[in-house]
mmCIF file of C-alpha atoms in Angstrom:
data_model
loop_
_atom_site.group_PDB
_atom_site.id
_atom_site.type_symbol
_atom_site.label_atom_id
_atom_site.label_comp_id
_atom_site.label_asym_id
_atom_site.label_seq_id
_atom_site.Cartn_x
_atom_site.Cartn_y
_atom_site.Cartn_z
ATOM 1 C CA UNK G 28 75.638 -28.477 -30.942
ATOM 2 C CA UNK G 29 78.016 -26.108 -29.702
ATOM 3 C CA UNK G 30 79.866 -23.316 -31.413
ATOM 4 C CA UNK G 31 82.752 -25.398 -30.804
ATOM 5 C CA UNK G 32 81.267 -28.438 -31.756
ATOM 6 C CA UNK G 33 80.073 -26.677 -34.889
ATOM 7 C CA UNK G 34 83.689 -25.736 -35.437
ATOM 8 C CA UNK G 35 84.735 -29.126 -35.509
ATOM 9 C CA UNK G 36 82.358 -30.418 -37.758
ATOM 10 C CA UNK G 37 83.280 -27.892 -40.441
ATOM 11 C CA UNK G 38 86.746 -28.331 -40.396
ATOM 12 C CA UNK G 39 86.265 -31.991 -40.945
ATOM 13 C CA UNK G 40 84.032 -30.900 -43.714
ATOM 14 C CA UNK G 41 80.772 -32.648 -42.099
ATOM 15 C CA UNK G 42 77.472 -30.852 -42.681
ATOM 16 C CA UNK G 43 74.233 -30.778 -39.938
ATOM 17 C CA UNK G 44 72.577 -33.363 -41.636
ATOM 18 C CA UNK G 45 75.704 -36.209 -41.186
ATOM 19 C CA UNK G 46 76.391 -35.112 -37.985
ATOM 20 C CA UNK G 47 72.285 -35.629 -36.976
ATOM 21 C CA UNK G 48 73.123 -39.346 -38.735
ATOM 22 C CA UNK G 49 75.579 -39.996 -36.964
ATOM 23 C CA UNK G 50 74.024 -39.187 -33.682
ATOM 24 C CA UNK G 51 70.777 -40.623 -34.268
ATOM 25 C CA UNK G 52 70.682 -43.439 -36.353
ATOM 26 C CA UNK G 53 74.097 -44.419 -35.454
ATOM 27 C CA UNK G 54 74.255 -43.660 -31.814
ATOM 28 C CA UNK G 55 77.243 -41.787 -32.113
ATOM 29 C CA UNK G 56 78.094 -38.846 -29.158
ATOM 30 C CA UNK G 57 78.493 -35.336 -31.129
ATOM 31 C CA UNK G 58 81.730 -36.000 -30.048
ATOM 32 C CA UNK G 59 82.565 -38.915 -31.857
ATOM 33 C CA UNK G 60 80.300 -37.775 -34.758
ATOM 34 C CA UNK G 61 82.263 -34.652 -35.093
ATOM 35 C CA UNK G 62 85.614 -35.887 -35.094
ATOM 36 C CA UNK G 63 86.161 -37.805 -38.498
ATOM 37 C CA UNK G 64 85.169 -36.589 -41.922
ATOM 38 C CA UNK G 65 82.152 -38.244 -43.922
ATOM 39 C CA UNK G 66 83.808 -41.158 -45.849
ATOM 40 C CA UNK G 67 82.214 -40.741 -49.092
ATOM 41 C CA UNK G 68 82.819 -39.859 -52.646
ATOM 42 C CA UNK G 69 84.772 -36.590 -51.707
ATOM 43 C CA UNK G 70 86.627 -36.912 -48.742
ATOM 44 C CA UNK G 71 87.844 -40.328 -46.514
ATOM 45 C CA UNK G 72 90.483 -41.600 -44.113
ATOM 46 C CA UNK G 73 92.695 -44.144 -45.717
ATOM 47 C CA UNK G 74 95.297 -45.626 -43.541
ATOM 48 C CA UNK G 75 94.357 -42.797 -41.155
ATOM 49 C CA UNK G 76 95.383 -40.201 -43.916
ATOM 50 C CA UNK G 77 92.863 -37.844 -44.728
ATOM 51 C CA UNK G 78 92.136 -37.103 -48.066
ATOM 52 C CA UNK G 79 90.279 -33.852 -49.452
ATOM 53 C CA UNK G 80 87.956 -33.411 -52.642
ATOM 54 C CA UNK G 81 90.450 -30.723 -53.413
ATOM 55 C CA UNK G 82 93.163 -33.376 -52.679
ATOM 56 C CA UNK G 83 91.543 -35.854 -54.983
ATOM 57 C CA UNK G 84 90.755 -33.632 -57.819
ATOM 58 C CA UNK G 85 94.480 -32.572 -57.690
ATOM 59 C CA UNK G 86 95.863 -36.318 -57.983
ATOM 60 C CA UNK G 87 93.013 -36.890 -60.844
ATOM 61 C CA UNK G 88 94.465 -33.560 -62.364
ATOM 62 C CA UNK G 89 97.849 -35.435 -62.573
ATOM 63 C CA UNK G 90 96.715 -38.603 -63.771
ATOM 64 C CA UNK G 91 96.710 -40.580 -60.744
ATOM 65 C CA UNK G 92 93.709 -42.359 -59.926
ATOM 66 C CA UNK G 93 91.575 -43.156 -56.906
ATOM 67 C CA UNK G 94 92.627 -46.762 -56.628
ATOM 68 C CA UNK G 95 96.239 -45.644 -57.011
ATOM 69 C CA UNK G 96 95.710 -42.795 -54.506
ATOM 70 C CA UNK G 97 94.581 -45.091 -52.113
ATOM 71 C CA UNK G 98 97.222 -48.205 -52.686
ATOM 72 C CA UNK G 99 99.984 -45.333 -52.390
ATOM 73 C CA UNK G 100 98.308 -44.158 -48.679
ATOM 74 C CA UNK G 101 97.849 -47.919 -47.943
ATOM 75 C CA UNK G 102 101.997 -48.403 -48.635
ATOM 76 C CA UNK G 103 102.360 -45.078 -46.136
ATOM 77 C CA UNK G 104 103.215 -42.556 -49.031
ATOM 78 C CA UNK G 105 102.651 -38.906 -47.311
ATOM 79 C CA UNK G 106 99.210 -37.244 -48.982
ATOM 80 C CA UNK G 107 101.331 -34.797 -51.014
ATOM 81 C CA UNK G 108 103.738 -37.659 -52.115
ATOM 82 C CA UNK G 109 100.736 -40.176 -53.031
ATOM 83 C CA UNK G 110 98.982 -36.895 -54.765
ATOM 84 C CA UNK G 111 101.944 -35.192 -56.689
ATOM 85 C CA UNK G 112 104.121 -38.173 -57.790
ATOM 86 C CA UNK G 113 103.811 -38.965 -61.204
ATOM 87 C CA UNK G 114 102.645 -42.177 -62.183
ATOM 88 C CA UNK G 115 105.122 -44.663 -63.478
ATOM 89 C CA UNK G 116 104.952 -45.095 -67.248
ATOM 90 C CA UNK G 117 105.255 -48.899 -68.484
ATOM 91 C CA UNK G 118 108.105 -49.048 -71.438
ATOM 92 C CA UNK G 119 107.807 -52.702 -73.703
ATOM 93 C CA UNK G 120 111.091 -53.686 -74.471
ATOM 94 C CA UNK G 121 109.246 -53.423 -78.280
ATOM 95 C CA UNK G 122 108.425 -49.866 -78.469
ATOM 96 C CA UNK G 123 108.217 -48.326 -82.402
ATOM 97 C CA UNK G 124 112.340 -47.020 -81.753
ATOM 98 C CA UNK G 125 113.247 -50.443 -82.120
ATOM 99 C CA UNK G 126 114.267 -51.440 -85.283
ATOM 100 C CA UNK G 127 113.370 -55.097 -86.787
ATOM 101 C CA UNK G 128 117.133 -56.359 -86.292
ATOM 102 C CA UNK G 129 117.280 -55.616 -82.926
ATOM 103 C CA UNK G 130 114.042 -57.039 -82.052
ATOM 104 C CA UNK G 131 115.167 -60.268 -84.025
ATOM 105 C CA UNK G 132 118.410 -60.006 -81.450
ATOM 106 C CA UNK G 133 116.788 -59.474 -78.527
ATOM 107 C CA UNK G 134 114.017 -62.562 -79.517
ATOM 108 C CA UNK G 135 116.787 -64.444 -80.536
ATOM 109 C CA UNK G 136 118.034 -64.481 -76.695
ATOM 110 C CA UNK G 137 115.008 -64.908 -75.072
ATOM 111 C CA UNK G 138 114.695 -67.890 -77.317
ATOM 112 C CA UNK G 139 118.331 -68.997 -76.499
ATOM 113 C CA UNK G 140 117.494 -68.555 -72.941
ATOM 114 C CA UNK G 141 114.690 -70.856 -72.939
ATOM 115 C CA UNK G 142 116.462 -73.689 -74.434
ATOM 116 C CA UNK G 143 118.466 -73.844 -71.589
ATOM 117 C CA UNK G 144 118.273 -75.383 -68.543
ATOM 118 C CA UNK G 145 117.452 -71.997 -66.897
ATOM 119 C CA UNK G 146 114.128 -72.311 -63.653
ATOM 120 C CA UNK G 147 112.358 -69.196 -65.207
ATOM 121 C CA UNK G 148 113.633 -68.268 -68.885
ATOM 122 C CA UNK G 149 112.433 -64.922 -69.978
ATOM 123 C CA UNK G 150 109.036 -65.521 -72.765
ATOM 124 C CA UNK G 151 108.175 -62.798 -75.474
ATOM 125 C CA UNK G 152 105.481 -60.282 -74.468
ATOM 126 C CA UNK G 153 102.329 -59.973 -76.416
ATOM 127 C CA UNK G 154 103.779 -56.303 -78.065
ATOM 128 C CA UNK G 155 107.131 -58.642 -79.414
ATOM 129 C CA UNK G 156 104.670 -61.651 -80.750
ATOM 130 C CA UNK G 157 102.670 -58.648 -82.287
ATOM 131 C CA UNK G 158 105.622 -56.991 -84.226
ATOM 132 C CA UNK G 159 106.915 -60.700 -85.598
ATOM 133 C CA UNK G 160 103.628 -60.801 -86.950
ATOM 134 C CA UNK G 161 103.646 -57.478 -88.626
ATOM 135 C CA UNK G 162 107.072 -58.359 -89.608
ATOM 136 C CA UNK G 163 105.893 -61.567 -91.263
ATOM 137 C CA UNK G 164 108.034 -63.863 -89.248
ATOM 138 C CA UNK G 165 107.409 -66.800 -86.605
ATOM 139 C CA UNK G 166 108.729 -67.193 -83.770
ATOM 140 C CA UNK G 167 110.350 -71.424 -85.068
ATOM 141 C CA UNK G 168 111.877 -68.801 -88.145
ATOM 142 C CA UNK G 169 114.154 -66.804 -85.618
ATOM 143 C CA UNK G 170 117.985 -68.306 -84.748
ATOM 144 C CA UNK G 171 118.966 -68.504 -81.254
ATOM 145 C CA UNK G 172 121.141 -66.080 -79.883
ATOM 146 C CA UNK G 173 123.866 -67.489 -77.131
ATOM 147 C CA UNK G 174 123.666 -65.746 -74.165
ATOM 148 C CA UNK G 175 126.132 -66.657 -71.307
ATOM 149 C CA UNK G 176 123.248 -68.155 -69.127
ATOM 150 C CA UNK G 177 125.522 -68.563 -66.129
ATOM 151 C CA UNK G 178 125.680 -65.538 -64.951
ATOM 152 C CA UNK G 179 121.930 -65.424 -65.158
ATOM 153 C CA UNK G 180 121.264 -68.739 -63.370
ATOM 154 C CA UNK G 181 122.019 -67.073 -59.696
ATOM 155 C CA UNK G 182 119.088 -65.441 -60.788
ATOM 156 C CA UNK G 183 116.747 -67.996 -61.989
#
């Protein structure tokens, strides 16, 4: 290899022993073999992005994970936008500031809603289902609240 060559290889983070692979057990020109870095654990091209150990060790740093880092470069986020941007953090309409009565409320519509003639009424999640249960009460035990459906059936 040339000094050039060797150049190359470095800066795509390849060491003698891939780019020997490359060339003979792949039949790759130095060229070629030179040109892209190893795909591997620490460092790949995703959607012709490349992505650094140092890159990937930054987005782990901020909680983002590999598969997310590489969905985010598959839906053409920049590297520094798919590594830096803080993952999205999943609220339940039920979190612990919401008192029983307003839980009760907002159950109370979703069971209005699906005694309507609405395509796709709204169903409890699995935290609301949970905190009727803690609060000793059954779903049949809680009143309908009337929602003005037709507004809502544009979006059904």
């Amino acid at each position: 290899m040339t000094k050039a060559q060797k150049q190359i290889a470095n800066e795509n983070g390849l060491d003698h022993q891939t780019v020997a692979y490359r060339v003979k057990v792949k039949g790759e020109s130095i060229e070629k073999a030179t040109s892209y870095p190893p795909i591997g654990r620490y460092s790949s091209v995703v959607n012709g992005k490349k992505i650094t150990k140092a890159q990937i060790e930054i987005a782990e740093g901020n909680g983002i994970n590999r598969n997310t880092l590489k969905h985010r470069l598959y839906s053409n986020y920049s590297v520094e936008e798919a590594i830096n941007q803080p993952v999205r953090v999943k609220h339940s309409s039920t979190d612990d500031d919401m008192d029983d009565e307003s839980l009760l409320e907002v159950v109370g519509r979703i069971k209005y809603m699906q005694q309507s003639d609405m395509i796709y009424p709204p169903t409890l999640t699995k935290p609301m289902e949970k905190r009727l249960k803690q609060m000793g009460v059954s779903y049949s035990d809680v009143k309908p609240v009337e929602v003005d459906v037709s507004d809502l059936k544009e979006f059904a």
